[in-house]
PDB file of C-alpha atoms in Angstrom:
ATOM      1  CA  MET D1016       0.000   0.000   0.000  1.00 38.00           C
ATOM      2  CA  PRO D1017       2.856   2.470  -0.705  1.00 40.00           C
ATOM      3  CA  GLU D1018       0.659   5.035  -2.455  1.00 38.00           C
ATOM      4  CA  ALA D1019      -1.893   5.130   0.348  1.00 38.00           C
ATOM      5  CA  ARG D1020       0.790   5.467   3.015  1.00 37.00           C
ATOM      6  CA  SER D1021       2.414   8.349   1.145  1.00 35.00           C
ATOM      7  CA  ARG D1022      -0.865  10.255   1.549  1.00 39.00           C
ATOM      8  CA  GLN D1023      -1.581   9.471   5.181  1.00 40.00           C
ATOM      9  CA  LEU D1024      -3.922  12.016   6.699  1.00 37.00           C
ATOM     10  CA  PRO D1025      -3.198  14.232   9.689  1.00 39.00           C
ATOM     11  CA  LEU D1026      -5.994  14.193  12.224  1.00 36.00           C
ATOM     12  CA  PRO D1027      -7.291  17.581  13.433  1.00 38.00           C
ATOM     13  CA  LEU D1028      -9.319  16.065  16.269  1.00 35.00           C
ATOM     14  CA  GLN D1029      -9.283  16.985  19.939  1.00 39.00           C
ATOM     15  CA  GLN D1030      -6.661  15.391  22.146  1.00 42.00           C
ATOM     16  CA  PRO D1031      -7.788  12.003  23.438  1.00 42.00           C
ATOM     17  CA  ALA D1032      -8.646  11.392  27.039  1.00 47.00           C
ATOM     18  CA  PRO D1033      -5.687   9.331  28.316  1.00 50.00           C
ATOM     19  CA  GLN D1034      -6.341   5.969  29.951  1.00 64.00           C
ATOM     20  CA  GLY D1035      -3.397   5.811  32.329  1.00 80.00           C
ATOM     21  CA  LEU D1036      -0.433   3.544  31.644  1.00 89.00           C
ATOM     22  CA  ALA D1037      -2.282   0.231  31.915  1.00 80.00           C
ATOM     23  CA  GLY D1038      -3.175   0.256  28.231  1.00 73.00           C
ATOM     24  CA  PHE D1039       0.100   1.696  26.953  1.00 84.00           C
ATOM     25  CA  ILE D1040       1.618  -0.749  24.456  1.00 86.00           C
ATOM     26  CA  ALA D1041       5.207  -1.189  25.624  1.00 85.00           C
ATOM     27  CA  GLN D1042       6.698  -3.368  22.836  1.00 86.00           C
ATOM     28  CA  GLY D1043      10.360  -2.953  23.750  1.00 88.00           C
ATOM     29  CA  ASN D1044       9.808   0.109  25.936  1.00 93.00           C
ATOM     30  CA  GLU D1045       9.213  -1.789  29.178  1.00 94.00           C
ATOM     31  CA  PRO D1046      11.977   0.027  31.147  1.00 96.00           C
ATOM     32  CA  VAL D1047      10.607   3.499  30.402  1.00 96.00           C
ATOM     33  CA  ILE D1048       7.021   2.394  31.143  1.00 95.00           C
ATOM     34  CA  ALA D1049       8.128   0.955  34.491  1.00 96.00           C
ATOM     35  CA  ALA D1050       9.997   4.167  35.308  1.00 97.00           C
ATOM     36  CA  ALA D1051       6.954   6.263  34.322  1.00 97.00           C
ATOM     37  CA  LYS D1052       4.686   4.187  36.583  1.00 96.00           C
ATOM     38  CA  HIS D1053       6.989   4.713  39.565  1.00 96.00           C
ATOM     39  CA  TRP D1054       7.227   8.422  38.700  1.00 97.00           C
ATOM     40  CA  ALA D1055       3.426   8.703  38.626  1.00 96.00           C
ATOM     41  CA  GLN D1056       3.263   7.080  42.067  1.00 95.00           C
ATOM     42  CA  GLY D1057       5.842   9.478  43.453  1.00 94.00           C
ATOM     43  CA  SER D1058       8.145   6.596  44.333  1.00 92.00           C
ATOM     44  CA  GLY D1059      10.597   6.582  41.427  1.00 87.00           C
ATOM     45  CA  GLU D1060      13.418   8.723  40.145  1.00 93.00           C
ATOM     46  CA  PRO D1061      12.669  12.400  40.773  1.00 95.00           C
ATOM     47  CA  TYR D1062      13.818  13.347  37.280  1.00 97.00           C
ATOM     48  CA  LEU D1063      13.309  11.415  34.044  1.00 98.00           C
ATOM     49  CA  TYR D1064      14.227  12.411  30.494  1.00 98.00           C
ATOM     50  CA  VAL D1065      12.553  10.637  27.555  1.00 98.00           C
ATOM     51  CA  HIS D1066      13.679  11.169  23.980  1.00 98.00           C
ATOM     52  CA  GLY D1067      12.625   9.691  20.677  1.00 95.00           C
ATOM     53  CA  ALA D1068      11.926  10.368  17.034  1.00 90.00           C
ATOM     54  CA  VAL D1069       8.863  12.149  15.704  1.00 88.00           C
ATOM     55  CA  ALA D1070       5.770   9.929  16.083  1.00 82.00           C
ATOM     56  CA  SER D1071       7.429   7.614  18.600  1.00 88.00           C
ATOM     57  CA  GLY D1072       4.682   8.310  21.154  1.00 88.00           C
ATOM     58  CA  LYS D1073       6.388  10.673  23.598  1.00 94.00           C
ATOM     59  CA  SER D1074       3.393  12.965  24.031  1.00 91.00           C
ATOM     60  CA  HIS D1075       1.082   9.985  24.414  1.00 88.00           C
ATOM     61  CA  LEU D1076       3.390   8.568  27.099  1.00 93.00           C
ATOM     62  CA  LEU D1077       3.469  11.837  29.041  1.00 95.00           C
ATOM     63  CA  ARG D1078      -0.312  12.304  28.893  1.00 92.00           C
ATOM     64  CA  CYS D1079      -0.843   8.714  30.039  1.00 91.00           C
ATOM     65  CA  THR D1080       1.675   9.214  32.861  1.00 95.00           C
ATOM     66  CA  ALA D1081      -0.083  12.401  33.934  1.00 95.00           C
ATOM     67  CA  ASP D1082      -3.414  10.580  33.898  1.00 93.00           C
ATOM     68  CA  GLU D1083      -1.883   7.746  35.929  1.00 94.00           C
ATOM     69  CA  ALA D1084      -0.801  10.278  38.551  1.00 95.00           C
ATOM     70  CA  TRP D1085      -4.169  12.065  38.550  1.00 95.00           C
ATOM     71  CA  ARG D1086      -5.952   8.749  39.116  1.00 92.00           C
ATOM     72  CA  GLN D1087      -3.904   8.343  42.281  1.00 92.00           C
ATOM     73  CA  GLY D1088      -4.838  11.774  43.549  1.00 94.00           C
ATOM     74  CA  ARG D1089      -1.545  13.436  42.681  1.00 96.00           C
ATOM     75  CA  GLN D1090      -1.752  17.018  41.397  1.00 95.00           C
ATOM     76  CA  VAL D1091       0.638  17.054  38.449  1.00 97.00           C
ATOM     77  CA  VAL D1092       0.903  19.536  35.569  1.00 96.00           C
ATOM     78  CA  TYR D1093       1.355  18.509  31.934  1.00 97.00           C
ATOM     79  CA  LEU D1094       2.645  21.282  29.667  1.00 97.00           C
ATOM     80  CA  ALA D1095       3.348  21.001  25.930  1.00 97.00           C
ATOM     81  CA  LEU D1096       6.085  23.543  25.267  1.00 97.00           C
ATOM     82  CA  ASP D1097       5.420  23.637  21.522  1.00 96.00           C
ATOM     83  CA  MET D1098       2.047  25.336  22.070  1.00 95.00           C
ATOM     84  CA  LYS D1099       1.818  28.739  20.409  1.00 94.00           C
ATOM     85  CA  GLY D1100       1.740  31.875  22.494  1.00 94.00           C
ATOM     86  CA  LEU D1101       3.617  30.579  25.529  1.00 96.00           C
ATOM     87  CA  SER D1102       5.998  32.806  27.450  1.00 97.00           C
ATOM     88  CA  PRO D1103       8.603  31.702  30.008  1.00 98.00           C
ATOM     89  CA  ALA D1104       6.278  32.975  32.735  1.00 97.00           C
ATOM     90  CA  VAL D1105       4.169  29.843  32.228  1.00 97.00           C
ATOM     91  CA  LEU D1106       6.829  28.000  34.238  1.00 97.00           C
ATOM     92  CA  ASP D1107       6.337  30.158  37.323  1.00 96.00           C
ATOM     93  CA  ASN D1108       5.090  28.403  40.486  1.00 95.00           C
ATOM     94  CA  LEU D1109       4.871  24.932  38.910  1.00 96.00           C
ATOM     95  CA  GLU D1110       6.943  23.559  41.771  1.00 96.00           C
ATOM     96  CA  HIS D1111       4.014  23.727  44.197  1.00 94.00           C
ATOM     97  CA  GLY D1112       2.231  20.631  42.873  1.00 94.00           C
ATOM     98  CA  ASP D1113       3.093  16.937  42.998  1.00 97.00           C
ATOM     99  CA  GLY D1114       4.942  16.776  39.693  1.00 97.00           C
ATOM    100  CA  VAL D1115       5.621  18.483  36.356  1.00 98.00           C
ATOM    101  CA  LEU D1116       5.659  16.943  32.878  1.00 98.00           C
ATOM    102  CA  LEU D1117       7.253  19.074  30.145  1.00 98.00           C
ATOM    103  CA  ASP D1118       6.648  17.897  26.594  1.00 98.00           C
ATOM    104  CA  ALA D1119       8.483  18.969  23.395  1.00 97.00           C
ATOM    105  CA  LEU D1120      11.359  20.609  25.267  1.00 98.00           C
ATOM    106  CA  GLN D1121      13.274  21.124  22.015  1.00 98.00           C
ATOM    107  CA  ALA D1122      10.754  23.829  21.022  1.00 97.00           C
ATOM    108  CA  ARG D1123      12.117  26.256  23.652  1.00 98.00           C
ATOM    109  CA  ILE D1124      15.838  25.512  23.601  1.00 98.00           C
ATOM    110  CA  GLY D1125      18.130  28.150  22.111  1.00 96.00           C
ATOM    111  CA  THR D1126      16.319  31.167  23.541  1.00 95.00           C
ATOM    112  CA  ASP D1127      18.040  32.791  26.498  1.00 97.00           C
ATOM    113  CA  ASP D1128      14.945  33.738  28.506  1.00 98.00           C
ATOM    114  CA  TRP D1129      13.428  30.281  28.090  1.00 98.00           C
ATOM    115  CA  GLU D1130      16.649  28.513  29.020  1.00 98.00           C
ATOM    116  CA  ARG D1131      17.037  30.649  32.131  1.00 98.00           C
ATOM    117  CA  ALA D1132      13.398  30.003  33.101  1.00 98.00           C
ATOM    118  CA  LEU D1133      13.845  26.249  32.587  1.00 98.00           C
ATOM    119  CA  PHE D1134      17.026  26.289  34.669  1.00 98.00           C
ATOM    120  CA  ASN D1135      15.291  28.144  37.490  1.00 98.00           C
ATOM    121  CA  LEU D1136      12.300  25.793  37.377  1.00 98.00           C
ATOM    122  CA  TYR D1137      14.571  22.752  37.556  1.00 98.00           C
ATOM    123  CA  ASN D1138      16.269  24.173  40.644  1.00 98.00           C
ATOM    124  CA  ARG D1139      12.984  25.025  42.361  1.00 98.00           C
ATOM    125  CA  LEU D1140      11.626  21.530  41.680  1.00 98.00           C
ATOM    126  CA  ARG D1141      14.805  19.914  42.987  1.00 97.00           C
ATOM    127  CA  ASP D1142      14.809  22.049  46.126  1.00 97.00           C
ATOM    128  CA  ARG D1143      11.196  21.107  46.933  1.00 96.00           C
ATOM    129  CA  GLY D1144      11.589  17.466  45.917  1.00 95.00           C
ATOM    130  CA  THR D1145       8.939  17.822  43.194  1.00 97.00           C
ATOM    131  CA  PRO D1146       9.338  15.200  40.421  1.00 97.00           C
ATOM    132  CA  LEU D1147      10.039  16.284  36.836  1.00 98.00           C
ATOM    133  CA  LEU D1148       9.493  14.311  33.625  1.00 98.00           C
ATOM    134  CA  ILE D1149      10.744  15.790  30.337  1.00 98.00           C
ATOM    135  CA  ALA D1150      10.260  14.614  26.752  1.00 98.00           C
ATOM    136  CA  ALA D1151      12.132  15.866  23.701  1.00 98.00           C
ATOM    137  CA  ARG D1152      13.180  14.579  20.310  1.00 97.00           C
ATOM    138  CA  PRO D1153      16.974  14.432  20.784  1.00 97.00           C
ATOM    139  CA  PRO D1154      18.892  13.138  23.786  1.00 97.00           C
ATOM    140  CA  SER D1155      19.722  15.888  26.249  1.00 97.00           C
ATOM    141  CA  GLY D1156      23.234  16.158  24.833  1.00 96.00           C
ATOM    142  CA  GLY D1157      21.853  16.841  21.362  1.00 97.00           C
ATOM    143  CA  LEU D1158      19.495  19.664  22.284  1.00 97.00           C
ATOM    144  CA  GLY D1159      22.027  22.415  21.613  1.00 97.00           C
ATOM    145  CA  VAL D1160      21.486  24.085  24.983  1.00 98.00           C
ATOM    146  CA  HIS D1161      23.307  27.414  25.267  1.00 97.00           C
ATOM    147  CA  LEU D1162      23.246  27.710  29.059  1.00 98.00           C
ATOM    148  CA  PRO D1163      25.891  25.288  30.437  1.00 97.00           C
ATOM    149  CA  ASP D1164      24.221  24.970  33.842  1.00 98.00           C
ATOM    150  CA  LEU D1165      20.924  23.959  32.212  1.00 98.00           C
ATOM    151  CA  ALA D1166      22.713  21.447  29.985  1.00 98.00           C
ATOM    152  CA  SER D1167      24.265  19.783  33.029  1.00 97.00           C
ATOM    153  CA  ARG D1168      20.919  19.669  34.856  1.00 97.00           C
ATOM    154  CA  LEU D1169      19.158  18.070  31.888  1.00 98.00           C
ATOM    155  CA  ALA D1170      21.851  15.392  31.652  1.00 97.00           C
ATOM    156  CA  SER D1171      21.764  14.571  35.376  1.00 95.00           C
ATOM    157  CA  GLY D1172      18.903  12.051  35.509  1.00 93.00           C
ATOM    158  CA  ALA D1173      17.804   8.755  34.047  1.00 96.00           C
ATOM    159  CA  SER D1174      17.380   8.961  30.270  1.00 97.00           C
ATOM    160  CA  PHE D1175      15.303   6.665  28.043  1.00 98.00           C
ATOM    161  CA  ASN D1176      15.001   6.326  24.299  1.00 97.00           C
ATOM    162  CA  LEU D1177      11.345   5.676  23.419  1.00 95.00           C
ATOM    163  CA  LYS D1178      11.233   3.289  20.483  1.00 92.00           C
ATOM    164  CA  PRO D1179       8.372   3.691  17.987  1.00 87.00           C
ATOM    165  CA  LEU D1180       5.837   0.892  17.650  1.00 84.00           C
ATOM    166  CA  ASP D1181       5.937  -1.352  14.601  1.00 84.00           C
ATOM    167  CA  ASP D1182       2.771  -2.313  12.726  1.00 88.00           C
ATOM    168  CA  GLU D1183       2.062  -5.150  15.152  1.00 88.00           C
ATOM    169  CA  GLY D1184       2.309  -2.744  18.078  1.00 83.00           C
ATOM    170  CA  ARG D1185       0.137  -0.142  16.341  1.00 87.00           C
ATOM    171  CA  ALA D1186      -2.493  -2.788  15.622  1.00 87.00           C
ATOM    172  CA  ALA D1187      -2.402  -3.833  19.293  1.00 87.00           C
ATOM    173  CA  LEU D1188      -2.830  -0.185  20.306  1.00 85.00           C
ATOM    174  CA  LEU D1189      -5.865   0.177  18.036  1.00 88.00           C
ATOM    175  CA  ARG D1190      -7.470  -3.003  19.348  1.00 88.00           C
ATOM    176  CA  ALA D1191      -6.837  -2.085  22.991  1.00 85.00           C
ATOM    177  CA  GLY D1192      -8.171   1.436  22.486  1.00 83.00           C
ATOM    178  CA  ALA D1193     -11.193   0.114  20.608  1.00 86.00           C
ATOM    179  CA  ALA D1194     -11.960  -2.354  23.406  1.00 84.00           C
ATOM    180  CA  GLN D1195     -11.855   0.486  25.969  1.00 80.00           C
ATOM    181  CA  ARG D1196     -14.496   2.283  23.917  1.00 84.00           C
ATOM    182  CA  GLY D1197     -16.664  -0.778  23.309  1.00 85.00           C
ATOM    183  CA  LEU D1198     -15.730  -0.864  19.614  1.00 87.00           C
ATOM    184  CA  ASP D1199     -15.106  -3.958  17.529  1.00 85.00           C
ATOM    185  CA  LEU D1200     -12.420  -3.406  14.882  1.00 88.00           C
ATOM    186  CA  ALA D1201     -12.123  -6.196  12.334  1.00 87.00           C
ATOM    187  CA  ASP D1202      -8.624  -7.060  11.122  1.00 90.00           C
ATOM    188  CA  SER D1203      -9.477  -5.564   7.730  1.00 91.00           C
ATOM    189  CA  VAL D1204     -10.477  -2.297   9.418  1.00 89.00           C
ATOM    190  CA  VAL D1205      -7.229  -2.186  11.407  1.00 90.00           C
ATOM    191  CA  ARG D1206      -5.208  -2.723   8.221  1.00 90.00           C
ATOM    192  CA  TYR D1207      -7.211  -0.011   6.461  1.00 89.00           C
ATOM    193  CA  ILE D1208      -6.547   2.490   9.258  1.00 89.00           C
ATOM    194  CA  LEU D1209      -2.822   1.757   9.316  1.00 88.00           C
ATOM    195  CA  SER D1210      -2.582   2.186   5.547  1.00 87.00           C
ATOM    196  CA  ARG D1211      -4.402   5.516   5.437  1.00 83.00           C
ATOM    197  CA  CYS D1212      -3.695   7.451   8.639  1.00 79.00           C
ATOM    198  CA  SER D1213      -0.867   8.959  10.597  1.00 76.00           C
ATOM    199  CA  ARG D1214       0.586   6.046  12.537  1.00 74.00           C
ATOM    200  CA  ASP D1215       1.953   7.688  15.676  1.00 79.00           C
ATOM    201  CA  PRO D1216       0.147   6.570  18.851  1.00 80.00           C
ATOM    202  CA  GLY D1217      -1.430   9.940  19.609  1.00 75.00           C
ATOM    203  CA  SER D1218      -2.959  10.248  16.137  1.00 78.00           C
ATOM    204  CA  LEU D1219      -4.299   6.687  16.260  1.00 84.00           C
ATOM    205  CA  ILE D1220      -5.962   7.328  19.619  1.00 80.00           C
ATOM    206  CA  GLN D1221      -7.430  10.578  18.298  1.00 79.00           C
ATOM    207  CA  LEU D1222      -8.842   8.679  15.327  1.00 84.00           C
ATOM    208  CA  LEU D1223     -10.412   6.135  17.688  1.00 85.00           C
ATOM    209  CA  ASP D1224     -12.144   8.999  19.481  1.00 84.00           C
ATOM    210  CA  GLY D1225     -13.507  10.178  16.140  1.00 85.00           C
ATOM    211  CA  ILE D1226     -14.650   6.655  15.246  1.00 87.00           C
ATOM    212  CA  ASP D1227     -16.280   6.312  18.665  1.00 85.00           C
ATOM    213  CA  ALA D1228     -18.240   9.535  18.216  1.00 85.00           C
ATOM    214  CA  ALA D1229     -19.330   8.542  14.696  1.00 82.00           C
ATOM    215  CA  THR D1230     -20.333   5.072  15.894  1.00 82.00           C
ATOM    216  CA  LEU D1231     -22.523   6.530  18.644  1.00 80.00           C
ATOM    217  CA  ALA D1232     -24.205   8.791  16.093  1.00 78.00           C
ATOM    218  CA  GLU D1233     -24.787   5.973  13.578  1.00 76.00           C
ATOM    219  CA  HIS D1234     -25.647   3.262  16.150  1.00 77.00           C
ATOM    220  CA  ARG D1235     -23.463   0.699  14.420  1.00 80.00           C
ATOM    221  CA  GLN D1236     -19.970  -0.761  14.729  1.00 82.00           C
ATOM    222  CA  PRO D1237     -17.261   0.832  12.555  1.00 84.00           C
ATOM    223  CA  SER D1238     -16.640  -0.468   9.042  1.00 85.00           C
ATOM    224  CA  ILE D1239     -14.170   0.413   6.310  1.00 86.00           C
ATOM    225  CA  ARG D1240     -16.935   2.405   4.626  1.00 85.00           C
ATOM    226  CA  SER D1241     -17.798   4.445   7.731  1.00 84.00           C
ATOM    227  CA  ILE D1242     -14.137   5.080   8.521  1.00 86.00           C
ATOM    228  CA  GLY D1243     -13.595   6.084   4.904  1.00 84.00           C
ATOM    229  CA  ARG D1244     -16.337   8.693   5.276  1.00 84.00           C
ATOM    230  CA  LEU D1245     -14.710   9.969   8.468  1.00 82.00           C
ATOM    231  CA  LEU D1246     -11.352  10.265   6.711  1.00 77.00           C
ATOM    232  CA  GLU D1247     -12.999  12.167   3.853  1.00 79.00           C
ATOM    233  CA  GLN D1248     -14.368  14.632   6.401  1.00 78.00           C
ATOM    234  CA  ILE D1249     -10.909  14.989   7.931  1.00 69.00           C
ATOM    235  CA  GLN D1250      -9.366  15.514   4.498  1.00 66.00           C
ATOM    236  CA  HIS D1251     -11.966  18.179   3.714  1.00 66.00           C
ATOM    237  CA  ALA D1252     -11.255  19.905   7.033  1.00 66.00           C
ATOM    238  CA  ASN D1253      -7.544  19.951   6.164  1.00 56.00           C
ATOM    239  CA  ALA D1254      -8.077  21.414   2.691  1.00 55.00           C
ATOM    240  CA  PRO D1255      -6.651  24.941   2.328  1.00 55.00           C
ATOM    241  CA  ASP D1256      -9.094  27.825   2.194  1.00 53.00           C
ATOM    242  CA  PRO D1257      -9.075  28.980  -1.470  1.00 48.00           C
ATOM    243  CA  ASP D1258      -9.922  32.547  -0.459  1.00 50.00           C
ATOM    244  CA  TYR D1259      -6.982  32.592   1.939  1.00 40.00           C
ATOM    245  CA  ARG D1260      -4.685  31.118  -0.698  1.00 44.00           C
ATOM    246  CA  ASP D1261      -5.775  33.619  -3.345  1.00 45.00           C
ATOM    247  CA  HIS D1262      -5.284  36.637  -1.126  1.00 41.00           C
ATOM    248  CA  HIS D1263      -2.084  35.711   0.711  1.00 41.00           C
TER     249      HIS D1263
END
């Protein structure tokens, strides 16, 4: 299916509601999942650094870890640093909760005010004993940090490389997520999804949320035809605005 995979669709759906770490498909990532579970319980390493390629599932892991902590009554903060409009002030006072999860760290490295704010946050968290979990694409040594003291702090804890799922793991993720939602995905439907959609864990879970909503509306289990209609709607939503294109 090389042609279909070359046109895989991004999914502009809302972020999925995480389901804790119980349903996270490890597939070679057992050490980082175990460390994340201990972190969520407040009994593990106080600082963890997770790195991995695009679409390896880092954001999904952090959201599931945050949900795991919330389920145990721990007040943790998840913050995606690649969100638009953020200023370094967003890091103020985060040390007063039970833990902080910073996603997409690479988005704020290389800017002096952000690096200084990150350095100060790290120190405040360490001084209060508040756990920190960071995710970024490169290992800490490959971030290109300008501030030497921040570089040394980021390299001071346990580091894990999150390996992306293969097709077997992605299929297992789809089936597990479908079961949580009361959906029945036939093998042919799973293959269809994997051949047509973005295959990172977060996008697959978002698609399941879209399938779940469509299934509730149609009062029937998902089929290739119904998923095809959903993907057509997604493709239409992603189409550029011709008026915008003509005038910009």
